[in-house]
Amino acid sequence: MFTSTGSSGLYKAPLSKSLLLVPSALSLLLALLLPHCQKLFVYDLHAVKNDFQIWRLICGRIICLDLKDTFCSSLLIYNFRIFERRYGSRKFASFLLGSWVLSALFDFLLIEAMQYFFGITAASNLPSGFLAPVFALFVPFYCSIPRVQVAQILGPLSITNKTLIYILGLQGGMINWNRLFPPLRQRQNVNYQGGRQSEPAAPPLEVSEEQVARLMEMGFSRGDALEALRASNNDLNVATNFLLQH
């Protein structure tokens, strides 16, 4: 069903093939073999703005640090390869580059607007990877790819050749939205706890110094390492992902 939007395989789609293989391979390499290098690919707009780490605009917007994002974007790129065949590799590359640049500008404007008008502070680290140009391809996908009914359920509701692709895009979008802005329930809990009398806090969980040392070797501070290990119940992998995402 996923391949119904174009011919099978990556015939006459060299750019799509490169976007499938290279970022996915680098994402797996960073996740499995080089976790200490993931911090170089964190998409941190605060660091770009305050510390002038302009290189994060490139490194942080090419490689997905989360394997779920890698899987979703790879499936979407494979299904959107038909646009490279239809318009040619040059026009397809121009569209992706333009979307990539405009999305970086939109990230800055959105975060500043939410902070200025609503007082909502976005997460310091935004979802990394080549996600914005991929989601931009949903516009020509909606406008130019015809719907073909595959099955019909519950009377007027029907499943088409485009349904699963929309669901996949919605899944990736919801994951990234939750990372961008903290959940309202979490903010409400913080406000509620701040307005009531403090209760006796539980004793802090003891953490392994060996795991603290391993996180510090990756470049994290001791305080952040202790906080992440306590929050993850001394699970090193969960603590590493926590620090990379926050």
PDB file of C-alpha atoms in Angstrom:
ATOM      1  CA  MET A   1       0.000   0.000   0.000  1.00  0.00           C
ATOM      2  CA  PHE A   2       2.875   2.387   0.707  1.00  0.00           C
ATOM      3  CA  THR A   3       4.297   1.938  -2.791  1.00  0.00           C
ATOM      4  CA  SER A   4       1.076   2.739  -4.622  1.00  0.00           C
ATOM      5  CA  THR A   5       2.127   6.384  -5.099  1.00  0.00           C
ATOM      6  CA  GLY A   6       4.862   5.425  -7.556  1.00  0.00           C
ATOM      7  CA  SER A   7       6.821   2.640  -9.162  1.00  0.00           C
ATOM      8  CA  SER A   8       8.583   0.278  -6.840  1.00  0.00           C
ATOM      9  CA  GLY A   9      12.224   0.813  -6.026  1.00  0.00           C
ATOM     10  CA  LEU A  10      14.354   3.943  -6.407  1.00  0.00           C
ATOM     11  CA  TYR A  11      14.657   3.971 -10.196  1.00  0.00           C
ATOM     12  CA  LYS A  12      15.467   7.482 -11.508  1.00  0.00           C
ATOM     13  CA  ALA A  13      15.542   8.878  -7.975  1.00  0.00           C
ATOM     14  CA  PRO A  14      19.231   9.301  -7.011  1.00  0.00           C
ATOM     15  CA  LEU A  15      18.605  12.127  -4.540  1.00  0.00           C
ATOM     16  CA  SER A  16      15.895  10.169  -2.730  1.00  0.00           C
ATOM     17  CA  LYS A  17      18.221   7.193  -2.591  1.00  0.00           C
ATOM     18  CA  SER A  18      20.965   9.320  -1.046  1.00  0.00           C
ATOM     19  CA  LEU A  19      18.559  10.820   1.502  1.00  0.00           C
ATOM     20  CA  LEU A  20      17.475   7.323   2.446  1.00  0.00           C
ATOM     21  CA  LEU A  21      20.889   5.745   2.813  1.00  0.00           C
ATOM     22  CA  VAL A  22      23.268   8.422   4.100  1.00  0.00           C
ATOM     23  CA  PRO A  23      21.249  10.019   6.970  1.00  0.00           C
ATOM     24  CA  SER A  24      19.886   6.630   8.070  1.00  0.00           C
ATOM     25  CA  ALA A  25      23.372   5.106   8.166  1.00  0.00           C
ATOM     26  CA  LEU A  26      24.770   8.062  10.110  1.00  0.00           C
ATOM     27  CA  SER A  27      21.838   7.973  12.528  1.00  0.00           C
ATOM     28  CA  LEU A  28      22.415   4.277  13.251  1.00  0.00           C
ATOM     29  CA  LEU A  29      26.158   4.861  13.586  1.00  0.00           C
ATOM     30  CA  LEU A  30      25.640   7.634  16.136  1.00  0.00           C
ATOM     31  CA  ALA A  31      23.037   5.692  18.091  1.00  0.00           C
ATOM     32  CA  LEU A  32      24.885   2.389  18.281  1.00  0.00           C
ATOM     33  CA  LEU A  33      28.614   3.079  17.993  1.00  0.00           C
ATOM     34  CA  LEU A  34      29.251   6.771  18.637  1.00  0.00           C
ATOM     35  CA  PRO A  35      26.733   7.977  21.247  1.00  0.00           C
ATOM     36  CA  HIS A  36      29.290  10.421  22.660  1.00  0.00           C
ATOM     37  CA  CYS A  37      29.252  12.301  19.323  1.00  0.00           C
ATOM     38  CA  GLN A  38      25.478  12.821  19.298  1.00  0.00           C
ATOM     39  CA  LYS A  39      25.817  16.119  21.143  1.00  0.00           C
ATOM     40  CA  LEU A  40      27.383  17.594  17.984  1.00  0.00           C
ATOM     41  CA  PHE A  41      24.125  16.976  16.101  1.00  0.00           C
ATOM     42  CA  VAL A  42      21.708  18.344  18.712  1.00  0.00           C
ATOM     43  CA  TYR A  43      19.464  21.021  17.177  1.00  0.00           C
ATOM     44  CA  ASP A  44      19.714  23.680  19.891  1.00  0.00           C
ATOM     45  CA  LEU A  45      18.465  27.096  18.775  1.00  0.00           C
ATOM     46  CA  HIS A  46      19.370  28.623  22.139  1.00  0.00           C
ATOM     47  CA  ALA A  47      23.008  27.709  21.529  1.00  0.00           C
ATOM     48  CA  VAL A  48      22.763  29.109  18.003  1.00  0.00           C
ATOM     49  CA  LYS A  49      21.307  32.388  19.258  1.00  0.00           C
ATOM     50  CA  ASN A  50      23.262  32.898  22.491  1.00  0.00           C
ATOM     51  CA  ASP A  51      26.575  31.153  21.745  1.00  0.00           C
ATOM     52  CA  PHE A  52      26.636  31.736  17.966  1.00  0.00           C
ATOM     53  CA  GLN A  53      26.982  28.008  17.239  1.00  0.00           C
ATOM     54  CA  ILE A  54      25.809  28.493  13.663  1.00  0.00           C
ATOM     55  CA  TRP A  55      27.055  25.054  12.633  1.00  0.00           C
ATOM     56  CA  ARG A  56      24.176  23.496  14.583  1.00  0.00           C
ATOM     57  CA  LEU A  57      21.795  24.813  11.933  1.00  0.00           C
ATOM     58  CA  ILE A  58      23.421  22.356   9.535  1.00  0.00           C
ATOM     59  CA  CYS A  59      24.478  19.424  11.706  1.00  0.00           C
ATOM     60  CA  GLY A  60      21.300  19.504  13.786  1.00  0.00           C
ATOM     61  CA  ARG A  61      18.998  19.526  10.772  1.00  0.00           C
ATOM     62  CA  ILE A  62      20.444  16.652   8.771  1.00  0.00           C
ATOM     63  CA  ILE A  63      20.755  13.627  11.081  1.00  0.00           C
ATOM     64  CA  CYS A  64      17.925  12.276  13.229  1.00  0.00           C
ATOM     65  CA  LEU A  65      19.112  11.388  16.725  1.00  0.00           C
ATOM     66  CA  ASP A  66      15.938   9.442  17.461  1.00  0.00           C
ATOM     67  CA  LEU A  67      15.620   6.175  15.553  1.00  0.00           C
ATOM     68  CA  LYS A  68      11.819   6.567  15.448  1.00  0.00           C
ATOM     69  CA  ASP A  69      12.288   9.816  13.515  1.00  0.00           C
ATOM     70  CA  THR A  70      14.761   8.074  11.224  1.00  0.00           C
ATOM     71  CA  PHE A  71      12.265   5.314  10.472  1.00  0.00           C
ATOM     72  CA  CYS A  72       9.366   7.730   9.836  1.00  0.00           C
ATOM     73  CA  SER A  73      11.361  10.091   7.627  1.00  0.00           C
ATOM     74  CA  SER A  74      12.835   7.200   5.623  1.00  0.00           C
ATOM     75  CA  LEU A  75       9.391   5.790   4.862  1.00  0.00           C
ATOM     76  CA  LEU A  76       8.110   9.208   3.853  1.00  0.00           C
ATOM     77  CA  ILE A  77      11.116   9.930   1.607  1.00  0.00           C
ATOM     78  CA  TYR A  78      10.633   6.566  -0.080  1.00  0.00           C
ATOM     79  CA  ASN A  79       6.976   7.336  -0.809  1.00  0.00           C
ATOM     80  CA  PHE A  80       7.714  10.902  -1.957  1.00  0.00           C
ATOM     81  CA  ARG A  81      10.379   9.753  -4.437  1.00  0.00           C
ATOM     82  CA  ILE A  82       7.736  10.067  -7.171  1.00  0.00           C
ATOM     83  CA  PHE A  83       8.202  13.860  -7.121  1.00  0.00           C
ATOM     84  CA  GLU A  84      11.864  13.507  -8.043  1.00  0.00           C
ATOM     85  CA  ARG A  85      10.859  11.372 -11.031  1.00  0.00           C
ATOM     86  CA  ARG A  86       8.117  13.801 -12.016  1.00  0.00           C
ATOM     87  CA  TYR A  87      10.008  17.105 -11.702  1.00  0.00           C
ATOM     88  CA  GLY A  88      13.619  15.969 -11.994  1.00  0.00           C
ATOM     89  CA  SER A  89      16.397  15.812  -9.421  1.00  0.00           C
ATOM     90  CA  ARG A  90      17.360  19.503  -9.740  1.00  0.00           C
ATOM     91  CA  LYS A  91      13.883  20.880  -9.087  1.00  0.00           C
ATOM     92  CA  PHE A  92      13.353  18.324  -6.336  1.00  0.00           C
ATOM     93  CA  ALA A  93      16.630  19.357  -4.674  1.00  0.00           C
ATOM     94  CA  SER A  94      15.693  23.057  -5.005  1.00  0.00           C
ATOM     95  CA  PHE A  95      12.358  22.426  -3.309  1.00  0.00           C
ATOM     96  CA  LEU A  96      13.998  20.542  -0.440  1.00  0.00           C
ATOM     97  CA  LEU A  97      16.707  23.183   0.014  1.00  0.00           C
ATOM     98  CA  GLY A  98      14.191  26.021   0.007  1.00  0.00           C
ATOM     99  CA  SER A  99      11.961  24.232   2.511  1.00  0.00           C
ATOM    100  CA  TRP A 100      15.005  23.465   4.659  1.00  0.00           C
ATOM    101  CA  VAL A 101      16.064  27.149   4.806  1.00  0.00           C
ATOM    102  CA  LEU A 102      12.543  28.512   5.357  1.00  0.00           C
ATOM    103  CA  SER A 103      11.846  26.001   8.118  1.00  0.00           C
ATOM    104  CA  ALA A 104      14.957  27.130  10.021  1.00  0.00           C
ATOM    105  CA  LEU A 105      13.699  30.716   9.881  1.00  0.00           C
ATOM    106  CA  PHE A 106      10.232  29.586  10.928  1.00  0.00           C
ATOM    107  CA  ASP A 107      11.703  27.760  13.943  1.00  0.00           C
ATOM    108  CA  PHE A 108      13.215  31.010  15.213  1.00  0.00           C
ATOM    109  CA  LEU A 109      10.052  33.014  14.597  1.00  0.00           C
ATOM    110  CA  LEU A 110       7.762  30.421  16.196  1.00  0.00           C
ATOM    111  CA  ILE A 111       9.801  30.111  19.385  1.00  0.00           C
ATOM    112  CA  GLU A 112      10.160  33.877  19.772  1.00  0.00           C
ATOM    113  CA  ALA A 113       6.447  34.443  19.068  1.00  0.00           C
ATOM    114  CA  MET A 114       5.296  31.814  21.560  1.00  0.00           C
ATOM    115  CA  GLN A 115       7.586  33.304  24.193  1.00  0.00           C
ATOM    116  CA  TYR A 116       6.594  36.910  23.503  1.00  0.00           C
ATOM    117  CA  PHE A 117       2.827  36.583  23.070  1.00  0.00           C
ATOM    118  CA  PHE A 118       1.937  33.591  25.270  1.00  0.00           C
ATOM    119  CA  GLY A 119       4.866  33.233  27.682  1.00  0.00           C
ATOM    120  CA  ILE A 120       5.421  29.623  26.574  1.00  0.00           C
ATOM    121  CA  THR A 121       9.042  28.553  26.532  1.00  0.00           C
ATOM    122  CA  ALA A 122       9.939  25.898  23.994  1.00  0.00           C
ATOM    123  CA  ALA A 123      12.323  23.073  24.747  1.00  0.00           C
ATOM    124  CA  SER A 124      15.985  23.992  24.468  1.00  0.00           C
ATOM    125  CA  ASN A 125      16.687  21.125  22.041  1.00  0.00           C
ATOM    126  CA  LEU A 126      14.365  20.815  19.060  1.00  0.00           C
ATOM    127  CA  PRO A 127      13.827  17.600  17.077  1.00  0.00           C
ATOM    128  CA  SER A 128      16.848  17.063  14.871  1.00  0.00           C
ATOM    129  CA  GLY A 129      16.960  15.666  11.373  1.00  0.00           C
ATOM    130  CA  PHE A 130      15.767  16.315   7.828  1.00  0.00           C
ATOM    131  CA  LEU A 131      12.129  16.446   8.919  1.00  0.00           C
ATOM    132  CA  ALA A 132      10.885  19.862   7.782  1.00  0.00           C
ATOM    133  CA  PRO A 133      11.519  19.397   4.018  1.00  0.00           C
ATOM    134  CA  VAL A 134       9.976  15.934   4.209  1.00  0.00           C
ATOM    135  CA  PHE A 135       6.789  17.262   5.819  1.00  0.00           C
ATOM    136  CA  ALA A 136       6.698  20.083   3.240  1.00  0.00           C
ATOM    137  CA  LEU A 137       6.270  17.425   0.548  1.00  0.00           C
ATOM    138  CA  PHE A 138       2.802  16.708   1.931  1.00  0.00           C
ATOM    139  CA  VAL A 139       1.574  19.821   0.065  1.00  0.00           C
ATOM    140  CA  PRO A 140       2.258  18.501  -3.465  1.00  0.00           C
ATOM    141  CA  PHE A 141       1.321  15.041  -2.234  1.00  0.00           C
ATOM    142  CA  TYR A 142      -2.148  16.283  -1.260  1.00  0.00           C
ATOM    143  CA  CYS A 143      -2.620  18.420  -4.382  1.00  0.00           C
ATOM    144  CA  SER A 144      -1.240  16.259  -7.170  1.00  0.00           C
ATOM    145  CA  ILE A 145      -1.506  12.586  -6.144  1.00  0.00           C
ATOM    146  CA  PRO A 146      -4.989  11.180  -6.879  1.00  0.00           C
ATOM    147  CA  ARG A 147      -6.861   9.198  -4.272  1.00  0.00           C
ATOM    148  CA  VAL A 148      -7.565   5.567  -5.077  1.00  0.00           C
ATOM    149  CA  GLN A 149      -9.943   3.734  -2.774  1.00  0.00           C
ATOM    150  CA  VAL A 150      -8.503   0.523  -1.379  1.00  0.00           C
ATOM    151  CA  ALA A 151     -11.156  -0.493   1.146  1.00  0.00           C
ATOM    152  CA  GLN A 152     -14.307   0.902   2.715  1.00  0.00           C
ATOM    153  CA  ILE A 153     -15.133   0.735   6.421  1.00  0.00           C
ATOM    154  CA  LEU A 154     -17.984   2.044   8.542  1.00  0.00           C
ATOM    155  CA  GLY A 155     -20.111   3.201   5.638  1.00  0.00           C
ATOM    156  CA  PRO A 156     -18.794   6.525   4.254  1.00  0.00           C
ATOM    157  CA  LEU A 157     -15.271   6.078   5.668  1.00  0.00           C
ATOM    158  CA  SER A 158     -12.809   4.602   3.216  1.00  0.00           C
ATOM    159  CA  ILE A 159      -9.124   3.694   3.143  1.00  0.00           C
ATOM    160  CA  THR A 160      -7.221   5.032   0.152  1.00  0.00           C
ATOM    161  CA  ASN A 161      -3.705   4.651  -1.207  1.00  0.00           C
ATOM    162  CA  LYS A 162      -2.773   7.814   0.770  1.00  0.00           C
ATOM    163  CA  THR A 163      -4.265   6.988   4.173  1.00  0.00           C
ATOM    164  CA  LEU A 164      -1.294   5.232   5.738  1.00  0.00           C
ATOM    165  CA  ILE A 165       1.093   7.944   4.577  1.00  0.00           C
ATOM    166  CA  TYR A 166      -1.034  10.610   6.269  1.00  0.00           C
ATOM    167  CA  ILE A 167      -1.133   8.511   9.444  1.00  0.00           C
ATOM    168  CA  LEU A 168       2.643   8.121   9.351  1.00  0.00           C
ATOM    169  CA  GLY A 169       3.130  11.864   8.954  1.00  0.00           C
ATOM    170  CA  LEU A 170       0.655  12.576  11.758  1.00  0.00           C
ATOM    171  CA  GLN A 171       2.508  10.176  14.052  1.00  0.00           C
ATOM    172  CA  GLY A 172       5.843  11.877  13.428  1.00  0.00           C
ATOM    173  CA  GLY A 173       4.314  15.334  13.800  1.00  0.00           C
ATOM    174  CA  MET A 174       2.708  14.536  17.155  1.00  0.00           C
ATOM    175  CA  ILE A 175       5.964  13.083  18.517  1.00  0.00           C
ATOM    176  CA  ASN A 176       7.900  16.203  17.565  1.00  0.00           C
ATOM    177  CA  TRP A 177       5.232  18.605  18.871  1.00  0.00           C
ATOM    178  CA  ASN A 178       5.427  16.995  22.299  1.00  0.00           C
ATOM    179  CA  ARG A 179       9.181  17.507  22.267  1.00  0.00           C
ATOM    180  CA  LEU A 180       8.899  21.118  21.143  1.00  0.00           C
ATOM    181  CA  PHE A 181       6.547  22.328  23.892  1.00  0.00           C
ATOM    182  CA  PRO A 182       6.256  20.763  27.366  1.00  0.00           C
ATOM    183  CA  PRO A 183       2.848  19.163  28.006  1.00  0.00           C
ATOM    184  CA  LEU A 184       0.258  21.444  29.581  1.00  0.00           C
ATOM    185  CA  ARG A 185      -0.358  18.922  32.361  1.00  0.00           C
ATOM    186  CA  GLN A 186       3.307  19.088  33.306  1.00  0.00           C
ATOM    187  CA  ARG A 187       3.240  22.895  33.473  1.00  0.00           C
ATOM    188  CA  GLN A 188       0.022  22.836  35.481  1.00  0.00           C
ATOM    189  CA  ASN A 189       1.544  20.390  37.952  1.00  0.00           C
ATOM    190  CA  VAL A 190       4.527  22.686  38.381  1.00  0.00           C
ATOM    191  CA  ASN A 191       2.270  25.668  39.026  1.00  0.00           C
ATOM    192  CA  TYR A 192       0.126  23.674  41.444  1.00  0.00           C
ATOM    193  CA  GLN A 193       3.114  22.450  43.409  1.00  0.00           C
ATOM    194  CA  GLY A 194       4.462  25.987  43.564  1.00  0.00           C
ATOM    195  CA  GLY A 195       1.236  27.295  45.094  1.00  0.00           C
ATOM    196  CA  ARG A 196       0.827  24.763  47.878  1.00  0.00           C
ATOM    197  CA  GLN A 197       2.849  24.023  50.951  1.00  0.00           C
ATOM    198  CA  SER A 198       5.894  21.930  50.184  1.00  0.00           C
ATOM    199  CA  GLU A 199       5.848  18.329  51.331  1.00  0.00           C
ATOM    200  CA  PRO A 200       8.820  16.388  52.663  1.00  0.00           C
ATOM    201  CA  ALA A 201      10.899  15.308  49.698  1.00  0.00           C
ATOM    202  CA  ALA A 202      11.944  11.721  49.215  1.00  0.00           C
ATOM    203  CA  PRO A 203      15.635  11.018  49.697  1.00  0.00           C
ATOM    204  CA  PRO A 204      17.598  11.252  46.440  1.00  0.00           C
ATOM    205  CA  LEU A 205      18.304   8.022  44.637  1.00  0.00           C
ATOM    206  CA  GLU A 206      21.898   6.854  44.853  1.00  0.00           C
ATOM    207  CA  VAL A 207      23.588   6.665  41.469  1.00  0.00           C
ATOM    208  CA  SER A 208      26.589   4.756  40.219  1.00  0.00           C
ATOM    209  CA  GLU A 209      29.743   6.834  40.028  1.00  0.00           C
ATOM    210  CA  GLU A 210      30.892   4.700  37.118  1.00  0.00           C
ATOM    211  CA  GLN A 211      27.826   5.686  35.106  1.00  0.00           C
ATOM    212  CA  VAL A 212      28.291   9.326  36.108  1.00  0.00           C
ATOM    213  CA  ALA A 213      31.864   9.145  34.831  1.00  0.00           C
ATOM    214  CA  ARG A 214      30.728   7.632  31.519  1.00  0.00           C
ATOM    215  CA  LEU A 215      28.214  10.433  30.965  1.00  0.00           C
ATOM    216  CA  MET A 216      30.832  13.046  31.847  1.00  0.00           C
ATOM    217  CA  GLU A 217      33.143  11.478  29.253  1.00  0.00           C
ATOM    218  CA  MET A 218      30.442  12.222  26.676  1.00  0.00           C
ATOM    219  CA  GLY A 219      30.683  15.914  27.583  1.00  0.00           C
ATOM    220  CA  PHE A 220      27.822  16.335  30.060  1.00  0.00           C
ATOM    221  CA  SER A 221      28.291  18.079  33.387  1.00  0.00           C
ATOM    222  CA  ARG A 222      28.235  16.136  36.637  1.00  0.00           C
ATOM    223  CA  GLY A 223      25.048  17.843  37.794  1.00  0.00           C
ATOM    224  CA  ASP A 224      23.202  16.980  34.584  1.00  0.00           C
ATOM    225  CA  ALA A 225      24.489  13.414  34.721  1.00  0.00           C
ATOM    226  CA  LEU A 226      23.277  12.953  38.309  1.00  0.00           C
ATOM    227  CA  GLU A 227      19.863  14.409  37.498  1.00  0.00           C
ATOM    228  CA  ALA A 228      19.427  12.226  34.415  1.00  0.00           C
ATOM    229  CA  LEU A 229      20.483   9.033  36.203  1.00  0.00           C
ATOM    230  CA  ARG A 230      18.108   9.710  39.096  1.00  0.00           C
ATOM    231  CA  ALA A 231      15.270  10.427  36.678  1.00  0.00           C
ATOM    232  CA  SER A 232      15.965   7.219  34.736  1.00  0.00           C
ATOM    233  CA  ASN A 233      16.476   4.991  37.787  1.00  0.00           C
ATOM    234  CA  ASN A 234      20.165   4.456  36.965  1.00  0.00           C
ATOM    235  CA  ASP A 235      19.482   3.339  33.374  1.00  0.00           C
ATOM    236  CA  LEU A 236      22.472   4.620  31.388  1.00  0.00           C
ATOM    237  CA  ASN A 237      20.812   4.408  27.958  1.00  0.00           C
ATOM    238  CA  VAL A 238      17.670   6.216  29.089  1.00  0.00           C
ATOM    239  CA  ALA A 239      19.772   8.854  30.866  1.00  0.00           C
ATOM    240  CA  THR A 240      21.833   9.435  27.712  1.00  0.00           C
ATOM    241  CA  ASN A 241      18.720   9.890  25.579  1.00  0.00           C
ATOM    242  CA  PHE A 242      17.244  12.191  28.225  1.00  0.00           C
ATOM    243  CA  LEU A 243      20.315  14.440  28.174  1.00  0.00           C
ATOM    244  CA  LEU A 244      20.436  14.517  24.370  1.00  0.00           C
ATOM    245  CA  GLN A 245      16.762  15.440  24.092  1.00  0.00           C
ATOM    246  CA  HIS A 246      16.816  18.028  26.887  1.00  0.00           C
TER     247      HIS A 246
END
